[in-house]
Amino acid sequence: LAGPPSPAGQDPHGWRVDCVRANELCAAEPSCSSRYRTLRQCLAGRDRNTMLANKECQVALEVLQESPLYDCRCKRGMKKELQCLQIYWSIHLGLTEGEEFYEASPYEPVTSRLSDIFRLASIFSGMDPATNSKSNHCLDAAKACNLNDNCKRLRSGYISTCSKEISASEHCSRRKCHKALRQFFDRVPSEYTYRLLFCSCKDQACAERRRQTIVPSCSYEDKEKPNCLDLRNTCRTDHLCRSRLADFHTNCQATFQSLTSCPGDNYQACLGSYAGLIGFDMTPNYIDASTTSITISPWCSCKGSGNMEEECEKFLRDFTENPCLRKTLPHPLSSPCPIPTGVHPPHKYLLPPGNAIQAFGNGTDVNLSP
Amino acid sequence: AAFGLYFPRKEYSENVYIDQPAGTPLLRIHALRDSHGEVAHFHLCQNLIISRARSHENHWFQIREKTGLLYLSKSLDREDFSMLSVGNWMPLSKVMLYVFLSSHPFQENECDSATRTTVFLSLINATAPACSSLTARQLCFTEMDLSFHIKENKPPGTFHQLQLPSIHHLCQNLSISYKLLAAEGMPFRYNENTTGVSVTQRLDREERERYELIAKCTVREGFREMQVEVPFLVNVLDEDDSPPFLPNGTDTADAVVEFNRKEGTVLATLTVYDADTTPIYPLESSRKKYTGTIITDDPWISETFRVEHIFDEIHFSPNGSQVRGTQHEYKLVLNKSISVTEHRFFQLDVLVNDTEFHGPKRSVMLHFNVSILPVSIQFPNMTYQFTVNRNAERFAQIGKICIENCMKFRGVNITYKLLAPNISCYPVSILQGREDKYGSLYVNDSSVLRRPECKEIQYTIQATDKQSRKHTKTLLTIVLEGTLLKKEEDCPDSCAVSKHHAECEECGGLGVLTGRCQWRQGSGKGITTNYSTCTPSIKTCPDGICDVIESRDLAVCPQDCTSGNIIGGHGKGAGNLGIKSGHGICYCFPRQNCYCEKDDIKEQLCDDVCKTVI
């Protein structure tokens, strides 16, 4: 039997090439480039049924399955990221016509483990009076950022942009604020940004500071709360937002098939995808300054969902009640509810239930690889 | 009737293991009917979707057209597994299949029917587990929630089978039985022989839209017995089966146009309820389904008014349980600004139509009693008289000129003008901001104030309505008073430059009323809007607004108008103009920097409350 399709699109290390490079490879090959042009025209109509019915479009799709374009991916913060994503979606868009609840991430998987960040975080904690019970981790994170020129510059950049009043009626420029936030999270190393975003808190002043990290009055809150499915549609019309949301779903989607309920027990990937959503329409944040229960949500509700209420709530729950993101898994021994089990033996529930934000905040090393 | 078969759930899932024999049943799919007599036919599209972009021809899975049983038609070996895993990024390989539904037998290659459901098959890289190694939860239910949707007003039917065909096939020596708990009095029935769950009657969403039951499973193996319970949820889907109605029967509202005549003004609102839900997205299509039209032959009415429709979800409690409904609001809005001379009374009718409802009474008529009153452009009965100190400087603000009710006006543009006085003394002028409804009188030429022959000056003020050209006049008297003070030397031309109380009150500057600047003593701690500063007049500066006179010369009130740097603790004003709040004393060098600083450096350090502010 034939093995996997020809690895034309893979580099020597086994990874696919990025879509910008794949596009160049395709352009150098007349048959590929003409098929690619055809497919793009097919998808421009955006009607999946017409596209499937068209013989020429189908042939183009089949030919491109063998080209490097088909498996290409993009990297977060790469040069020409937007161009890369445009190429990715120009092929993938329309194949399922936005009917899919979860879309696959166009980004390469994050392979590094969270333990790397904890190692870096511990360097900082050496400077803090960490043993002091009154210590405010979020304040420490802000201090650490201020001691690093790059972090300080980009942080004060987004804070001043996001708190700059435009006029009496316009509280701030949301567009510019989002852009400055994206720059901060793209260009500052995650050992600084995650510490600010996911610091653990014992009191309300600390939790309020954590909630204020992204200047929510400008970047997050709005006059009205849109419907979550409407917000998702808006996000999906933008290549970057769509990609970041798909990345979040890929890396933070709770699963029963891992110890921590995060896909592949990869906290780092989930935290990264979460931070990657900040500065887009789907910007998530802590909904309040509670220290005991961490609830995260984008600025939307399921009011007015009509017959789609179930789907809307499912979408929202991936933020508000996501066991991978936060501690919601009930304890197995005392739980009145049944614990859904996956393919792993049930003893996994005797381990502390995991979640990315709290694990990070606690400074726990969660290298759970077998 | 239109083809109305549908799936009671959007997604199904099951595990597939290596080398499971051909013929292994995987899962059972059900369909519900729209009308009696419809027969469901199930069909698979012949390709597997591996990842978003990659697909592969399906050689392994088939579905029984009549029963909806999905089964393995060919076992998957290791090579099949590795082939299907290519392109999968998730740690667990998943393939996706679409199952289509039709009321007639499927033709060859027909796989674009609108009604489809998705099956996710998790490819487990191991042979099928021994039954003894599976937990009760795994033996009884799949990982997916037991959550279904059933359309209201449709015939009853079976929509789920609790028994898992794959487990039943694999673990034949185990006894697995099910029960449906909390089902008493609910329109659902569990059939023990088939383990099928059916809905027994037509459902009405407006009565109840959610049923929460519990599925209980008992596994017996010899003397051992294990039990698992999971929630079993049924959501009832809505269709447009309720007509619009009026809360408390109110169908009439008064709409009065008087001082506010601006385009976009909401004059009155009437509310219509509907027990059906209305999705807020896509917004436009929902608006089109529920229309509000002005019924009129008068082109003036249709040009001048429009109806705006907004709707919101509300809750009804018909019999204890809460269901969602819709509140529609119809707002009568001015489509253009109305002239001050317009004078009319009439009734304006709006027809509200629930276009998707097919019963009687699908529309209601709303009535607006519209009164358009004319407004007069006139000054209050008195004439204006202002006293101006002879020591006042240029840009000193003397007072405001305003016609009757001018501050209530919206959509009426009044301009104020000073007509030339009888003698050659012209010390004052009038200015009006772009949005201002009043005119501001100020000293334009301070040298005139000092001339002894100018004592009492009479002006005529004229106010004109831009749209109707209607105008009105009144008299203004300016009385000059006070004796001339000797000018201090070395004083800056701007009060704002002074940093100390004493030097402030010794000098004059642009905009002062009596020849001397005024000191504002702040009392607040930290960064406050009540900061200490030196100003030409405490009444107008700083007040957080860079008004039309202050903006004529930056030296008048930089505290309200500066767009330059502010050094020290401060907060900027609206539109990045001025110092809204400052720390200690704020002083400015016009057209250069402003500084806010504490005189005495005995501030306590930033405490915990201070730290929480970014």
Short mmCIF file of C-alpha atoms in Angstrom, two decimals, chain A:
data_model
loop_
_atom_site.label_atom_id
_atom_site.label_comp_id
_atom_site.label_asym_id
_atom_site.label_seq_id
_atom_site.Cartn_x
_atom_site.Cartn_y
_atom_site.Cartn_z
CA LEU A 1 0.00 0.00 0.00
CA ALA A 2 1.03 3.54 -0.60
CA GLY A 3 2.44 5.47 2.32
CA PRO A 4 1.63 9.06 3.14
CA PRO A 5 1.60 11.51 0.23
CA SER A 6 4.92 12.70 -1.07
CA PRO A 7 6.71 14.82 1.51
CA ALA A 8 7.36 17.56 -1.02
CA GLY A 9 6.17 20.18 1.41
CA GLN A 10 8.25 19.07 4.33
CA ASP A 11 11.59 20.36 5.40
CA PRO A 12 14.38 17.97 6.45
CA HIS A 13 13.27 18.13 10.08
CA GLY A 14 9.88 16.74 9.22
CA TRP A 15 7.94 19.97 9.48
CA ARG A 16 5.92 21.43 6.70
CA VAL A 17 7.13 24.61 5.10
CA ASP A 18 5.33 27.81 5.88
CA CYS A 19 2.68 28.98 3.44
CA VAL A 20 4.72 31.92 2.12
CA ARG A 21 7.49 29.50 1.10
CA ALA A 22 4.96 26.97 -0.17
CA ASN A 23 3.43 29.68 -2.30
CA GLU A 24 6.84 30.42 -3.80
CA LEU A 25 7.40 26.72 -4.50
CA CYS A 26 4.00 26.49 -6.13
CA ALA A 27 4.54 29.61 -8.21
CA ALA A 28 7.74 28.08 -9.63
CA GLU A 29 5.77 25.13 -10.94
CA PRO A 30 3.38 25.97 -13.81
CA SER A 31 0.85 23.20 -13.12
CA CYS A 32 0.66 24.02 -9.42
CA SER A 33 0.37 27.76 -9.92
CA SER A 34 -2.39 27.49 -12.49
CA ARG A 35 -4.37 25.09 -10.30
CA TYR A 36 -3.90 27.38 -7.34
CA ARG A 37 -5.24 30.30 -9.34
CA THR A 38 -8.22 28.21 -10.41
CA LEU A 39 -8.97 27.14 -6.86
CA ARG A 40 -8.78 30.65 -5.57
CA GLN A 41 -11.29 31.71 -8.18
CA CYS A 42 -13.53 28.80 -7.22
CA LEU A 43 -13.42 29.79 -3.57
CA ALA A 44 -13.86 33.47 -4.24
CA GLY A 45 -17.52 32.66 -4.98
CA ARG A 46 -17.69 31.32 -1.43
CA ASP A 47 -20.39 28.86 -2.34
CA ARG A 48 -19.26 25.42 -1.35
CA ASN A 49 -21.98 23.56 -3.22
CA THR A 50 -21.28 25.29 -6.51
CA MET A 51 -17.61 24.68 -5.97
CA LEU A 52 -18.05 20.96 -5.32
CA ALA A 53 -20.24 20.64 -8.38
CA ASN A 54 -17.65 22.23 -10.64
CA LYS A 55 -15.36 19.64 -12.25
CA GLU A 56 -12.54 22.11 -12.82
CA CYS A 57 -12.56 23.14 -9.19
CA GLN A 58 -12.50 19.55 -8.02
CA VAL A 59 -9.54 18.73 -10.21
CA ALA A 60 -7.71 21.77 -8.91
CA LEU A 61 -8.36 20.66 -5.36
CA GLU A 62 -7.12 17.15 -6.05
CA VAL A 63 -3.94 18.35 -7.69
CA LEU A 64 -3.22 20.76 -4.90
CA GLN A 65 -3.59 17.98 -2.32
CA GLU A 66 -0.19 16.78 -3.51
CA SER A 67 1.41 20.23 -3.39
CA PRO A 68 3.28 21.82 -0.49
CA LEU A 69 0.46 24.38 -0.22
CA TYR A 70 -1.89 21.81 1.18
CA ASP A 71 -0.08 21.11 4.39
CA CYS A 72 1.60 24.44 4.89
CA ARG A 73 1.34 26.28 8.22
CA CYS A 74 2.31 29.63 9.69
CA LYS A 75 4.27 30.71 12.73
CA ARG A 76 3.09 33.14 15.38
CA GLY A 77 4.84 36.47 14.98
CA MET A 78 6.67 35.37 11.82
CA LYS A 79 7.65 37.83 9.16
CA LYS A 80 4.71 38.23 6.78
CA GLU A 81 2.37 36.46 9.18
CA LEU A 82 -0.70 38.03 7.62
CA GLN A 83 0.39 37.08 4.11
CA CYS A 84 1.03 33.54 5.28
CA LEU A 85 -2.43 33.29 6.82
CA GLN A 86 -4.03 34.75 3.72
CA ILE A 87 -2.47 31.97 1.66
CA TYR A 88 -3.54 29.38 4.21
CA TRP A 89 -7.16 30.50 4.27
CA SER A 90 -7.30 31.04 0.51
CA ILE A 91 -7.10 27.27 0.24
CA HIS A 92 -8.91 26.24 3.38
CA LEU A 93 -11.71 28.76 3.35
CA GLY A 94 -14.89 27.59 1.78
CA LEU A 95 -14.05 23.94 2.08
CA THR A 96 -16.37 23.72 5.02
CA GLU A 97 -17.98 27.14 4.68
CA GLY A 98 -17.67 28.13 8.33
CA GLU A 99 -19.98 25.34 9.42
CA GLU A 100 -17.34 23.81 11.61
CA PHE A 101 -17.57 24.53 15.27
CA TYR A 102 -13.86 24.07 15.82
CA GLU A 103 -11.40 24.93 13.12
CA ALA A 104 -7.90 23.50 12.94
CA SER A 105 -5.13 25.92 13.77
CA PRO A 106 -3.09 27.28 10.87
CA TYR A 107 -0.15 27.65 13.23
CA GLU A 108 2.65 25.24 13.89
CA PRO A 109 2.27 23.42 17.16
CA VAL A 110 4.18 24.78 20.14
CA THR A 111 6.62 22.14 21.24
CA SER A 112 8.47 23.77 24.11
CA ARG A 113 7.30 22.85 27.55
CA LEU A 114 6.14 25.15 30.25
CA SER A 115 8.99 24.08 32.50
CA ASP A 116 11.24 26.34 30.42
CA ILE A 117 9.23 29.34 31.47
CA PHE A 118 9.14 28.28 35.07
CA ARG A 119 12.89 28.09 35.02
CA LEU A 120 12.97 31.68 33.84
CA ALA A 121 10.24 32.68 36.25
CA SER A 122 12.22 31.30 39.14
CA ILE A 123 15.09 33.59 38.28
CA PHE A 124 12.79 36.51 38.92
CA SER A 125 11.26 35.06 42.02
CA GLY A 126 14.72 35.05 43.54
CA MET A 127 14.54 38.83 43.50
CA ASP A 128 11.15 38.96 45.14
CA PRO A 129 10.31 38.59 48.77
CA ALA A 130 8.28 35.59 47.61
CA THR A 131 7.91 34.08 51.01
CA ASN A 132 6.16 37.14 52.31
CA SER A 133 2.48 36.27 52.68
CA LYS A 134 1.52 39.79 51.62
CA SER A 135 3.42 39.50 48.35
CA ASN A 136 1.50 40.57 45.29
CA HIS A 137 2.61 38.47 42.34
CA CYS A 138 0.93 40.76 39.84
CA LEU A 139 2.81 43.75 41.24
CA ASP A 140 6.04 41.75 41.14
CA ALA A 141 5.33 40.94 37.50
CA ALA A 142 4.87 44.64 36.74
CA LYS A 143 8.15 45.42 38.51
CA ALA A 144 9.94 42.71 36.56
CA CYS A 145 8.56 44.15 33.32
CA ASN A 146 9.68 47.64 34.25
CA LEU A 147 13.23 46.39 34.78
CA ASN A 148 13.36 45.16 31.19
CA ASP A 149 13.63 47.95 28.64
CA ASN A 150 11.71 46.19 25.90
CA CYS A 151 8.89 45.06 28.15
CA LYS A 152 8.66 48.45 29.82
CA ARG A 153 8.59 50.32 26.51
CA LEU A 154 5.89 48.21 24.90
CA ARG A 155 3.83 47.99 28.08
CA SER A 156 3.78 51.72 28.62
CA GLY A 157 3.12 52.00 24.89
CA TYR A 158 -0.11 50.04 25.03
CA ILE A 159 -1.18 51.49 28.37
CA SER A 160 -0.88 55.08 27.14
CA THR A 161 -2.55 54.25 23.82
CA CYS A 162 -5.40 52.42 25.52
CA SER A 163 -6.01 55.12 28.12
CA LYS A 164 -5.78 58.07 25.76
CA GLU A 165 -9.11 59.84 25.61
CA ILE A 166 -10.04 60.91 22.09
CA SER A 167 -13.04 63.08 22.85
CA ALA A 168 -15.86 63.31 25.34
CA SER A 169 -17.88 60.78 23.39
CA GLU A 170 -15.02 58.52 22.32
CA HIS A 171 -13.38 57.01 25.33
CA CYS A 172 -10.32 55.70 23.47
CA SER A 173 -9.24 54.32 20.12
CA ARG A 174 -9.99 50.62 20.40
CA ARG A 175 -8.30 49.88 17.12
CA LYS A 176 -5.01 51.47 18.15
CA CYS A 177 -5.24 49.94 21.61
CA HIS A 178 -5.66 46.47 20.13
CA LYS A 179 -2.73 47.02 17.83
CA ALA A 180 -0.50 48.12 20.71
CA LEU A 181 -1.58 45.10 22.77
CA ARG A 182 -0.78 42.76 19.90
CA GLN A 183 2.67 44.29 19.61
CA PHE A 184 3.25 43.79 23.32
CA PHE A 185 2.24 40.13 23.28
CA ASP A 186 4.03 39.39 20.02
CA ARG A 187 7.32 41.10 20.77
CA VAL A 188 7.87 40.73 24.49
CA PRO A 189 9.12 37.32 25.67
CA SER A 190 6.43 35.25 27.31
CA GLU A 191 8.30 35.04 30.62
CA TYR A 192 7.28 38.67 31.12
CA THR A 193 3.87 38.73 29.47
CA TYR A 194 2.56 35.50 31.05
CA ARG A 195 3.67 36.65 34.48
CA LEU A 196 1.54 39.76 34.07
CA LEU A 197 -1.41 37.97 32.58
CA PHE A 198 -1.54 34.83 34.73
CA CYS A 199 -0.19 35.96 38.10
CA SER A 200 -1.77 34.25 41.11
CA CYS A 201 -3.53 36.38 43.68
CA LYS A 202 -4.54 36.13 47.31
CA ASP A 203 -6.36 39.44 47.61
CA GLN A 204 -8.66 41.60 45.56
CA ALA A 205 -6.23 44.42 44.88
CA CYS A 206 -3.94 41.93 43.20
CA ALA A 207 -6.78 40.31 41.23
CA GLU A 208 -7.99 43.72 40.15
CA ARG A 209 -4.52 44.57 38.89
CA ARG A 210 -4.51 41.27 37.00
CA ARG A 211 -7.89 42.09 35.47
CA GLN A 212 -6.60 45.54 34.52
CA THR A 213 -3.52 44.18 32.75
CA ILE A 214 -4.97 44.62 29.28
CA VAL A 215 -6.74 47.94 30.10
CA PRO A 216 -10.16 46.30 29.72
CA SER A 217 -12.09 49.58 29.69
CA CYS A 218 -10.71 50.14 26.20
CA SER A 219 -9.62 46.77 24.83
CA TYR A 220 -12.39 44.60 26.24
CA GLU A 221 -15.57 46.28 27.41
CA ASP A 222 -18.01 47.90 25.03
CA LYS A 223 -21.34 49.68 25.29
CA GLU A 224 -23.25 46.56 24.42
CA LYS A 225 -22.49 42.88 24.70
CA PRO A 226 -22.90 41.25 21.30
CA ASN A 227 -24.07 37.69 20.87
CA CYS A 228 -21.12 35.29 21.03
CA LEU A 229 -21.93 33.62 17.72
CA ASP A 230 -22.19 37.02 16.10
CA LEU A 231 -18.83 37.93 17.57
CA ARG A 232 -17.40 34.66 16.28
CA ASN A 233 -18.68 35.50 12.79
CA THR A 234 -17.05 38.91 12.98
CA CYS A 235 -13.80 37.30 14.10
CA ARG A 236 -13.94 34.76 11.30
CA THR A 237 -14.10 37.47 8.66
CA ASP A 238 -10.62 38.56 9.72
CA HIS A 239 -7.78 36.19 8.82
CA LEU A 240 -5.71 36.96 11.90
CA CYS A 241 -8.57 36.76 14.39
CA ARG A 242 -9.87 33.60 12.78
CA SER A 243 -6.44 31.98 13.00
CA ARG A 244 -5.93 32.94 16.62
CA LEU A 245 -9.37 31.61 17.56
CA ALA A 246 -8.70 28.35 15.73
CA ASP A 247 -5.37 28.15 17.55
CA PHE A 248 -7.11 28.66 20.88
CA HIS A 249 -9.58 25.89 20.09
CA THR A 250 -6.80 23.58 19.02
CA ASN A 251 -4.63 24.13 22.08
CA CYS A 252 -7.10 24.82 24.87
CA GLN A 253 -9.99 22.57 23.96
CA ALA A 254 -10.61 20.48 27.06
CA THR A 255 -10.09 16.81 26.53
CA PHE A 256 -10.65 13.81 28.74
CA GLN A 257 -7.78 12.06 27.11
CA SER A 258 -4.93 13.78 28.88
CA LEU A 259 -3.91 14.10 32.50
CA THR A 260 -4.34 17.85 32.70
CA SER A 261 -7.37 18.01 30.39
CA CYS A 262 -5.26 20.13 28.04
CA PRO A 263 -4.46 18.66 24.61
CA GLY A 264 -1.18 16.79 24.89
CA ASP A 265 -0.74 18.16 28.42
CA ASN A 266 0.76 21.19 26.77
CA TYR A 267 0.00 24.15 29.01
CA GLN A 268 2.42 26.36 27.19
CA ALA A 269 0.51 25.98 23.95
CA CYS A 270 -2.80 26.81 25.62
CA LEU A 271 -1.45 29.87 27.41
CA GLY A 272 0.15 31.03 24.19
CA SER A 273 -3.08 30.69 22.24
CA TYR A 274 -4.97 32.50 24.98
CA ALA A 275 -2.51 35.40 24.91
CA GLY A 276 -2.68 35.29 21.11
CA LEU A 277 -6.36 36.27 21.21
CA ILE A 278 -5.66 39.54 23.03
CA GLY A 279 -5.93 42.50 20.72
CA PHE A 280 -8.64 41.04 18.48
CA ASP A 281 -12.43 41.09 18.46
CA MET A 282 -12.39 37.92 20.55
CA THR A 283 -10.17 39.43 23.28
CA PRO A 284 -10.72 37.42 26.47
CA ASN A 285 -10.30 38.69 30.02
CA TYR A 286 -11.04 37.94 33.66
CA ILE A 287 -14.67 38.89 34.22
CA ASP A 288 -14.07 40.14 37.77
CA ALA A 289 -11.46 40.55 40.50
CA SER A 290 -12.37 37.40 42.35
CA THR A 291 -9.44 35.57 43.91
CA THR A 292 -11.18 32.25 44.42
CA SER A 293 -12.87 31.50 41.12
CA ILE A 294 -11.17 32.49 37.92
CA THR A 295 -13.68 33.10 35.15
CA ILE A 296 -12.58 34.12 31.70
CA SER A 297 -14.82 35.28 28.90
CA PRO A 298 -14.79 37.29 25.71
CA TRP A 299 -17.09 40.33 25.73
CA CYS A 300 -20.28 38.61 24.60
CA SER A 301 -23.33 36.77 25.87
CA CYS A 302 -25.76 34.20 24.56
CA LYS A 303 -28.76 36.51 24.75
CA GLY A 304 -30.72 36.54 21.53
CA SER A 305 -29.34 33.24 20.22
CA GLY A 306 -32.71 31.92 19.07
CA ASN A 307 -32.39 28.27 18.09
CA MET A 308 -28.61 28.44 18.30
CA GLU A 309 -28.55 28.88 22.07
CA GLU A 310 -27.05 25.47 22.71
CA GLU A 311 -24.25 26.11 20.25
CA CYS A 312 -23.67 29.57 21.64
CA GLU A 313 -23.38 28.27 25.18
CA LYS A 314 -21.01 25.58 24.06
CA PHE A 315 -18.84 28.21 22.44
CA LEU A 316 -18.89 30.42 25.53
CA ARG A 317 -18.18 27.51 27.88
CA ASP A 318 -14.83 26.95 26.16
CA PHE A 319 -13.84 30.20 27.85
CA THR A 320 -15.91 30.31 31.03
CA GLU A 321 -15.88 26.67 32.07
CA ASN A 322 -12.86 25.23 30.38
CA PRO A 323 -11.11 22.73 32.64
CA CYS A 324 -7.92 23.07 30.65
CA LEU A 325 -7.96 26.83 31.21
CA ARG A 326 -9.11 26.80 34.81
CA LYS A 327 -9.80 24.61 37.74
CA THR A 328 -13.27 23.24 37.17
CA LEU A 329 -12.77 19.50 37.12
CA PRO A 330 -14.71 18.13 40.08
CA HIS A 331 -12.78 15.94 42.47
CA PRO A 332 -13.52 12.33 41.58
CA LEU A 333 -13.89 10.84 45.04
CA SER A 334 -16.47 13.26 46.36
CA SER A 335 -18.12 14.20 43.13
CA PRO A 336 -21.85 13.54 42.79
CA CYS A 337 -21.52 13.91 39.04
CA PRO A 338 -20.16 11.16 36.84
CA ILE A 339 -16.65 11.69 35.63
CA PRO A 340 -16.41 11.15 31.92
CA THR A 341 -13.47 8.94 31.20
CA GLY A 342 -11.31 8.63 28.17
CA VAL A 343 -8.93 5.94 27.12
CA HIS A 344 -6.64 6.48 30.09
CA PRO A 345 -7.12 4.48 33.24
CA PRO A 346 -9.20 6.33 35.81
CA HIS A 347 -6.40 6.69 38.38
CA LYS A 348 -5.49 9.94 36.66
CA TYR A 349 -8.16 11.69 38.69
CA LEU A 350 -6.20 11.09 41.83
CA LEU A 351 -3.68 13.58 40.54
CA PRO A 352 -4.50 17.20 41.22
CA PRO A 353 -6.79 18.41 38.48
CA GLY A 354 -4.83 20.61 36.20
CA ASN A 355 -5.35 23.84 34.47
CA ALA A 356 -3.08 26.09 32.60
CA ILE A 357 -3.67 29.42 34.31
CA GLN A 358 -3.50 28.16 37.85
CA ALA A 359 -0.54 25.91 37.20
CA PHE A 360 1.30 28.89 35.83
CA GLY A 361 0.23 31.16 38.68
CA ASN A 362 1.30 28.65 41.28
CA GLY A 363 4.69 28.26 39.72
CA THR A 364 4.15 24.51 39.65
CA ASP A 365 6.32 22.56 37.33
CA VAL A 366 3.96 20.53 35.26
CA ASN A 367 6.23 18.51 33.08
CA LEU A 368 3.89 15.58 32.86
CA SER A 369 5.37 13.90 29.84
CA PRO A 370 5.53 10.18 30.41
#
